[in-house]
Amino acid sequence: MKHPANLKDHSLESLRERFVSEGVPAYRAAQIMNWLYKRGTEDIHQMTDLSVALREQLASVWETRAVDVRKAERSVDGTQKLALATKDERLIEAVIIPEAKRNTLCISTQVGCALACDFCATGTMGFTRNLTTAEIVDQVCRAKERVGEDETISNVVFMGMGEPLLNLAAVKESIRIMIDPRAMGLAPRRITVSTAGVVPKISELIAMAPINLAVSLHAATNAVRDILVPINKKFPLEVLLGLLRSDENVTRKRPVFFEYTLLEGVNDSIDDAKRLPGLLRDIPCKMNLIPANSHPGGRYQAPAQDVMDRFAETVYNGGMRVTLRRSRGADIAAACGQLANTETTAGTSVEIPI
Ligand code: SAH
C-alpha cells in the first residue's frame, strides 16, 4: 500500500521546496508548521490563516497524522507506555518518563530491530520496516497530548524500538523538525540518539546538530560484546572507539554517553570495571550503568545491588563520570530493552482509557 503524502514527513525547508514545485507559495510552509507543532492542530480545515480554497486543496492531498494511541499504561512511578498504531497497523511503542522538572520521551525508529542484541526484547521481534519521518515526529505529538496542560515534552531520547542509525534519513529529518524554532523548537542538547555502534553512520548524524550521542557499549572486551551486541563483529570496539576519538564533532560540544547494561555473571566483574576507564581514555564521556531488565524469554538478570554498587565505584575510582541508573516503568514492561509489544500481565499498572 502506498501511503498518502504526510505533512509531518517534511522539515520546513523540504516542505517549502515541495510547495514551490506544486505552485503553493513557500511562506505557507511556515504557517503550517506553526499549526502542526506549536498549536497541535492537525485538521487542515482549521488552519484559519490559509484561504479556504488552499485548505481544501491541501486537505485533498496531504495527511497530517501518522500514528494513533492504541493503548496507554501508567506505571506506579508515573512512567507511561504508549502502544501506537501506524496506518498499516504496525505497533510501535513510546515511553513518557516524568522527572522533577521535565518529561523525557523515549521514541522508536523502526518496527522491530535487525540487530538482535542478546539481552534486548525488541531484538527478538526481528525487523519489519523503518518508520517514516512522520511516524517518528508524531510520537512526540501524541505524547504531548498526554502530559498535563502546562507541561510539555522537554527531552527526546531515540532509545525505543529499532536502531536509529539504520534509518538515518528519516531520523535526521525528524530531528530537523524537533530542533527548528518554527516547528517543535527543542534545543539540540535536549535530544539524544542512541546507537548500538553503526560506525559508518555516526559522523553524518553528529555533524547535523550538537545533539547528544549515546553508545550502547555493554562490554569491556570484544569477546563479550560479540555475543551481547552482534554488530560488534562487523564494527569491533577498536573501530567504534577509534571513530569516537577521531571525529571532533562527536565530543566537541557534549560528552558521549556510554550505556552499559549490567548482566549478572556476564559483564559485571571487577576486572571489567577496571578495564573500562583505560578502554575509553581520551573520550570525554559519561558512563550510564543500567541494571538489566528482564523480559519474557530473556535469560539475563541484574546483578545484586552490592555487585552493581562495587562496579560503579570501581569505574568511578578509575577516573570516569558514572551513574547507576534506576529503572523506570519496569512493572509495565516499559523499561529499557522491554519494548516488544507484549501484553503486560503486571498487576501494579493501570490501563488508561484512551
Ligand atoms: N539500537 C539503539 C537504540 C535502542 S536503545 C541502541 O542499541 O543503542 C536500547 C537501550 O536499551 C540500550 O542502551 C540498551 O542498553 C538498553 N537495553 C536493552 N535491553 C535491555 C535490558 N534487557 N535491560 C536493560 N537495558 C536494556
JSON list of N, CA and C in Angstrom, two decimals, residues 145-191:
[
{"chain": "A", "resi": 145, "resn": "GLU", "atom": "N", "xyz": [0.04, 15.34, 23.92]},
{"chain": "A", "resi": 145, "resn": "GLU", "atom": "CA", "xyz": [-1.38, 15.35, 24.27]},
{"chain": "A", "resi": 145, "resn": "GLU", "atom": "C", "xyz": [-1.64, 14.64, 25.60]},
{"chain": "A", "resi": 146, "resn": "ARG", "atom": "N", "xyz": [-0.68, 13.85, 26.06]},
{"chain": "A", "resi": 146, "resn": "ARG", "atom": "CA", "xyz": [-0.91, 13.04, 27.26]},
{"chain": "A", "resi": 146, "resn": "ARG", "atom": "C", "xyz": [-0.24, 13.58, 28.50]},
{"chain": "A", "resi": 147, "resn": "VAL", "atom": "N", "xyz": [0.52, 14.68, 28.38]},
{"chain": "A", "resi": 147, "resn": "VAL", "atom": "CA", "xyz": [1.08, 15.29, 29.60]},
{"chain": "A", "resi": 147, "resn": "VAL", "atom": "C", "xyz": [0.18, 16.45, 30.00]},
{"chain": "A", "resi": 148, "resn": "GLY", "atom": "N", "xyz": [0.33, 16.94, 31.23]},
{"chain": "A", "resi": 148, "resn": "GLY", "atom": "CA", "xyz": [-0.57, 17.98, 31.76]},
{"chain": "A", "resi": 148, "resn": "GLY", "atom": "C", "xyz": [-0.60, 19.23, 30.89]},
{"chain": "A", "resi": 149, "resn": "GLU", "atom": "N", "xyz": [-1.66, 20.01, 31.06]},
{"chain": "A", "resi": 149, "resn": "GLU", "atom": "CA", "xyz": [-1.89, 21.25, 30.28]},
{"chain": "A", "resi": 149, "resn": "GLU", "atom": "C", "xyz": [-0.67, 22.17, 30.25]},
{"chain": "A", "resi": 150, "resn": "ASP", "atom": "N", "xyz": [-0.08, 22.40, 31.42]},
{"chain": "A", "resi": 150, "resn": "ASP", "atom": "CA", "xyz": [1.04, 23.34, 31.49]},
{"chain": "A", "resi": 150, "resn": "ASP", "atom": "C", "xyz": [2.38, 22.63, 31.41]},
{"chain": "A", "resi": 151, "resn": "GLU", "atom": "N", "xyz": [2.35, 21.36, 30.97]},
{"chain": "A", "resi": 151, "resn": "GLU", "atom": "CA", "xyz": [3.60, 20.63, 30.81]},
{"chain": "A", "resi": 151, "resn": "GLU", "atom": "C", "xyz": [3.85, 20.36, 29.34]},
{"chain": "A", "resi": 152, "resn": "THR", "atom": "N", "xyz": [5.06, 19.96, 29.03]},
{"chain": "A", "resi": 152, "resn": "THR", "atom": "CA", "xyz": [5.34, 19.57, 27.64]},
{"chain": "A", "resi": 152, "resn": "THR", "atom": "C", "xyz": [6.37, 18.45, 27.64]},
{"chain": "A", "resi": 153, "resn": "ILE", "atom": "N", "xyz": [6.73, 18.01, 26.46]},
{"chain": "A", "resi": 153, "resn": "ILE", "atom": "CA", "xyz": [7.84, 17.06, 26.33]},
{"chain": "A", "resi": 153, "resn": "ILE", "atom": "C", "xyz": [9.11, 17.90, 26.20]},
{"chain": "A", "resi": 154, "resn": "SER", "atom": "N", "xyz": [10.00, 17.79, 27.18]},
{"chain": "A", "resi": 154, "resn": "SER", "atom": "CA", "xyz": [11.17, 18.67, 27.19]},
{"chain": "A", "resi": 154, "resn": "SER", "atom": "C", "xyz": [12.41, 17.99, 26.62]},
{"chain": "A", "resi": 155, "resn": "ASN", "atom": "N", "xyz": [12.44, 16.67, 26.67]},
{"chain": "A", "resi": 155, "resn": "ASN", "atom": "CA", "xyz": [13.61, 15.93, 26.18]},
{"chain": "A", "resi": 155, "resn": "ASN", "atom": "C", "xyz": [13.14, 14.74, 25.34]},
{"chain": "A", "resi": 156, "resn": "VAL", "atom": "N", "xyz": [13.88, 14.45, 24.29]},
{"chain": "A", "resi": 156, "resn": "VAL", "atom": "CA", "xyz": [13.55, 13.28, 23.46]},
{"chain": "A", "resi": 156, "resn": "VAL", "atom": "C", "xyz": [14.78, 12.38, 23.38]},
{"chain": "A", "resi": 157, "resn": "VAL", "atom": "N", "xyz": [14.59, 11.10, 23.66]},
{"chain": "A", "resi": 157, "resn": "VAL", "atom": "CA", "xyz": [15.68, 10.14, 23.50]},
{"chain": "A", "resi": 157, "resn": "VAL", "atom": "C", "xyz": [15.28, 9.09, 22.46]},
{"chain": "A", "resi": 158, "resn": "PHE", "atom": "N", "xyz": [16.16, 8.89, 21.50]},
{"chain": "A", "resi": 158, "resn": "PHE", "atom": "CA", "xyz": [15.92, 7.86, 20.47]},
{"chain": "A", "resi": 158, "resn": "PHE", "atom": "C", "xyz": [16.46, 6.55, 21.03]},
{"chain": "A", "resi": 159, "resn": "MET", "atom": "N", "xyz": [15.71, 5.99, 21.97]},
{"chain": "A", "resi": 159, "resn": "MET", "atom": "CA", "xyz": [16.16, 4.76, 22.64]},
{"chain": "A", "resi": 159, "resn": "MET", "atom": "C", "xyz": [15.05, 3.73, 22.71]},
{"chain": "A", "resi": 160, "resn": "GLY", "atom": "N", "xyz": [14.02, 3.90, 21.89]},
{"chain": "A", "resi": 160, "resn": "GLY", "atom": "CA", "xyz": [12.95, 2.91, 21.87]},
{"chain": "A", "resi": 160, "resn": "GLY", "atom": "C", "xyz": [13.29, 1.78, 20.92]},
{"chain": "A", "resi": 161, "resn": "MET", "atom": "N", "xyz": [12.26, 1.26, 20.26]},
{"chain": "A", "resi": 161, "resn": "MET", "atom": "CA", "xyz": [12.50, 0.13, 19.35]},
{"chain": "A", "resi": 161, "resn": "MET", "atom": "C", "xyz": [13.30, 0.57, 18.13]},
{"chain": "A", "resi": 162, "resn": "GLY", "atom": "N", "xyz": [14.25, -0.28, 17.74]},
{"chain": "A", "resi": 162, "resn": "GLY", "atom": "CA", "xyz": [14.96, -0.03, 16.49]},
{"chain": "A", "resi": 162, "resn": "GLY", "atom": "C", "xyz": [16.33, 0.60, 16.66]},
{"chain": "A", "resi": 163, "resn": "GLU", "atom": "N", "xyz": [17.08, 0.61, 15.56]},
{"chain": "A", "resi": 163, "resn": "GLU", "atom": "CA", "xyz": [18.42, 1.20, 15.54]},
{"chain": "A", "resi": 163, "resn": "GLU", "atom": "C", "xyz": [18.36, 2.48, 14.71]},
{"chain": "A", "resi": 164, "resn": "PRO", "atom": "N", "xyz": [18.40, 3.65, 15.37]},
{"chain": "A", "resi": 164, "resn": "PRO", "atom": "CA", "xyz": [18.23, 4.92, 14.64]},
{"chain": "A", "resi": 164, "resn": "PRO", "atom": "C", "xyz": [19.17, 5.09, 13.46]},
{"chain": "A", "resi": 165, "resn": "LEU", "atom": "N", "xyz": [20.40, 4.63, 13.58]},
{"chain": "A", "resi": 165, "resn": "LEU", "atom": "CA", "xyz": [21.36, 4.88, 12.50]},
{"chain": "A", "resi": 165, "resn": "LEU", "atom": "C", "xyz": [21.15, 3.98, 11.29]},
{"chain": "A", "resi": 166, "resn": "LEU", "atom": "N", "xyz": [20.27, 2.99, 11.42]},
{"chain": "A", "resi": 166, "resn": "LEU", "atom": "CA", "xyz": [19.90, 2.20, 10.23]},
{"chain": "A", "resi": 166, "resn": "LEU", "atom": "C", "xyz": [18.65, 2.78, 9.58]},
{"chain": "A", "resi": 167, "resn": "ASN", "atom": "N", "xyz": [18.18, 3.91, 10.07]},
{"chain": "A", "resi": 167, "resn": "ASN", "atom": "CA", "xyz": [17.06, 4.64, 9.45]},
{"chain": "A", "resi": 167, "resn": "ASN", "atom": "C", "xyz": [17.42, 6.13, 9.46]},
{"chain": "A", "resi": 168, "resn": "LEU", "atom": "N", "xyz": [18.65, 6.39, 9.02]},
{"chain": "A", "resi": 168, "resn": "LEU", "atom": "CA", "xyz": [19.24, 7.71, 9.28]},
{"chain": "A", "resi": 168, "resn": "LEU", "atom": "C", "xyz": [18.53, 8.86, 8.56]},
{"chain": "A", "resi": 169, "resn": "ALA", "atom": "N", "xyz": [18.11, 8.68, 7.32]},
{"chain": "A", "resi": 169, "resn": "ALA", "atom": "CA", "xyz": [17.49, 9.80, 6.60]},
{"chain": "A", "resi": 169, "resn": "ALA", "atom": "C", "xyz": [16.23, 10.27, 7.33]},
{"chain": "A", "resi": 170, "resn": "ALA", "atom": "N", "xyz": [15.38, 9.34, 7.73]},
{"chain": "A", "resi": 170, "resn": "ALA", "atom": "CA", "xyz": [14.15, 9.71, 8.43]},
{"chain": "A", "resi": 170, "resn": "ALA", "atom": "C", "xyz": [14.45, 10.27, 9.81]},
{"chain": "A", "resi": 171, "resn": "VAL", "atom": "N", "xyz": [15.46, 9.71, 10.48]},
{"chain": "A", "resi": 171, "resn": "VAL", "atom": "CA", "xyz": [15.82, 10.21, 11.81]},
{"chain": "A", "resi": 171, "resn": "VAL", "atom": "C", "xyz": [16.33, 11.66, 11.71]},
{"chain": "A", "resi": 172, "resn": "LYS", "atom": "N", "xyz": [17.18, 11.93, 10.72]},
{"chain": "A", "resi": 172, "resn": "LYS", "atom": "CA", "xyz": [17.71, 13.29, 10.57]},
{"chain": "A", "resi": 172, "resn": "LYS", "atom": "C", "xyz": [16.60, 14.29, 10.27]},
{"chain": "A", "resi": 173, "resn": "GLU", "atom": "N", "xyz": [15.69, 13.93, 9.38]},
{"chain": "A", "resi": 173, "resn": "GLU", "atom": "CA", "xyz": [14.60, 14.85, 9.05]},
{"chain": "A", "resi": 173, "resn": "GLU", "atom": "C", "xyz": [13.72, 15.08, 10.29]},
{"chain": "A", "resi": 174, "resn": "SER", "atom": "N", "xyz": [13.50, 14.04, 11.08]},
{"chain": "A", "resi": 174, "resn": "SER", "atom": "CA", "xyz": [12.68, 14.22, 12.30]},
{"chain": "A", "resi": 174, "resn": "SER", "atom": "C", "xyz": [13.41, 15.13, 13.29]},
{"chain": "A", "resi": 175, "resn": "ILE", "atom": "N", "xyz": [14.72, 15.04, 13.37]},
{"chain": "A", "resi": 175, "resn": "ILE", "atom": "CA", "xyz": [15.47, 15.91, 14.28]},
{"chain": "A", "resi": 175, "resn": "ILE", "atom": "C", "xyz": [15.40, 17.36, 13.79]},
{"chain": "A", "resi": 176, "resn": "ARG", "atom": "N", "xyz": [15.46, 17.55, 12.46]},
{"chain": "A", "resi": 176, "resn": "ARG", "atom": "CA", "xyz": [15.32, 18.92, 11.93]},
{"chain": "A", "resi": 176, "resn": "ARG", "atom": "C", "xyz": [14.01, 19.53, 12.39]},
{"chain": "A", "resi": 177, "resn": "ILE", "atom": "N", "xyz": [12.94, 18.75, 12.36]},
{"chain": "A", "resi": 177, "resn": "ILE", "atom": "CA", "xyz": [11.63, 19.26, 12.79]},
{"chain": "A", "resi": 177, "resn": "ILE", "atom": "C", "xyz": [11.64, 19.54, 14.30]},
{"chain": "A", "resi": 178, "resn": "MET", "atom": "N", "xyz": [12.27, 18.65, 15.06]},
{"chain": "A", "resi": 178, "resn": "MET", "atom": "CA", "xyz": [12.29, 18.82, 16.52]},
{"chain": "A", "resi": 178, "resn": "MET", "atom": "C", "xyz": [13.07, 20.06, 16.94]},
{"chain": "A", "resi": 179, "resn": "ILE", "atom": "N", "xyz": [14.18, 20.35, 16.25]},
{"chain": "A", "resi": 179, "resn": "ILE", "atom": "CA", "xyz": [15.03, 21.46, 16.72]},
{"chain": "A", "resi": 179, "resn": "ILE", "atom": "C", "xyz": [14.72, 22.78, 16.03]},
{"chain": "A", "resi": 180, "resn": "ASP", "atom": "N", "xyz": [13.85, 22.80, 15.03]},
{"chain": "A", "resi": 180, "resn": "ASP", "atom": "CA", "xyz": [13.54, 24.05, 14.34]},
{"chain": "A", "resi": 180, "resn": "ASP", "atom": "C", "xyz": [12.66, 24.92, 15.25]},
{"chain": "A", "resi": 181, "resn": "PRO", "atom": "N", "xyz": [13.11, 26.15, 15.57]},
{"chain": "A", "resi": 181, "resn": "PRO", "atom": "CA", "xyz": [12.30, 27.02, 16.44]},
{"chain": "A", "resi": 181, "resn": "PRO", "atom": "C", "xyz": [10.93, 27.33, 15.84]},
{"chain": "A", "resi": 182, "resn": "ARG", "atom": "N", "xyz": [10.80, 27.19, 14.51]},
{"chain": "A", "resi": 182, "resn": "ARG", "atom": "CA", "xyz": [9.50, 27.44, 13.87]},
{"chain": "A", "resi": 182, "resn": "ARG", "atom": "C", "xyz": [8.62, 26.19, 13.89]},
{"chain": "A", "resi": 183, "resn": "ALA", "atom": "N", "xyz": [9.18, 25.08, 14.36]},
{"chain": "A", "resi": 183, "resn": "ALA", "atom": "CA", "xyz": [8.39, 23.84, 14.49]},
{"chain": "A", "resi": 183, "resn": "ALA", "atom": "C", "xyz": [8.34, 23.46, 15.97]},
{"chain": "A", "resi": 184, "resn": "MET", "atom": "N", "xyz": [8.95, 22.34, 16.36]},
{"chain": "A", "resi": 184, "resn": "MET", "atom": "CA", "xyz": [8.86, 21.95, 17.78]},
{"chain": "A", "resi": 184, "resn": "MET", "atom": "C", "xyz": [9.74, 22.80, 18.68]},
{"chain": "A", "resi": 185, "resn": "GLY", "atom": "N", "xyz": [10.87, 23.24, 18.16]},
{"chain": "A", "resi": 185, "resn": "GLY", "atom": "CA", "xyz": [11.69, 24.17, 18.93]},
{"chain": "A", "resi": 185, "resn": "GLY", "atom": "C", "xyz": [12.39, 23.60, 20.16]},
{"chain": "A", "resi": 186, "resn": "LEU", "atom": "N", "xyz": [12.78, 22.33, 20.11]},
{"chain": "A", "resi": 186, "resn": "LEU", "atom": "CA", "xyz": [13.58, 21.77, 21.22]},
{"chain": "A", "resi": 186, "resn": "LEU", "atom": "C", "xyz": [15.05, 22.14, 21.01]},
{"chain": "A", "resi": 187, "resn": "ALA", "atom": "N", "xyz": [15.75, 22.43, 22.10]},
{"chain": "A", "resi": 187, "resn": "ALA", "atom": "CA", "xyz": [17.19, 22.67, 21.96]},
{"chain": "A", "resi": 187, "resn": "ALA", "atom": "C", "xyz": [17.88, 21.34, 21.61]},
{"chain": "A", "resi": 188, "resn": "PRO", "atom": "N", "xyz": [18.86, 21.40, 20.71]},
{"chain": "A", "resi": 188, "resn": "PRO", "atom": "CA", "xyz": [19.56, 20.15, 20.33]},
{"chain": "A", "resi": 188, "resn": "PRO", "atom": "C", "xyz": [20.09, 19.37, 21.54]},
{"chain": "A", "resi": 189, "resn": "ARG", "atom": "N", "xyz": [20.54, 20.08, 22.58]},
{"chain": "A", "resi": 189, "resn": "ARG", "atom": "CA", "xyz": [21.10, 19.36, 23.73]},
{"chain": "A", "resi": 189, "resn": "ARG", "atom": "C", "xyz": [20.02, 18.60, 24.50]},
{"chain": "A", "resi": 190, "resn": "ARG", "atom": "N", "xyz": [18.76, 18.78, 24.14]},
{"chain": "A", "resi": 190, "resn": "ARG", "atom": "CA", "xyz": [17.69, 18.02, 24.78]},
{"chain": "A", "resi": 190, "resn": "ARG", "atom": "C", "xyz": [17.31, 16.76, 24.00]},
{"chain": "A", "resi": 191, "resn": "ILE", "atom": "N", "xyz": [18.10, 16.50, 22.97]},
{"chain": "A", "resi": 191, "resn": "ILE", "atom": "CA", "xyz": [17.84, 15.32, 22.13]},
{"chain": "A", "resi": 191, "resn": "ILE", "atom": "C", "xyz": [19.03, 14.38, 22.22]}
]
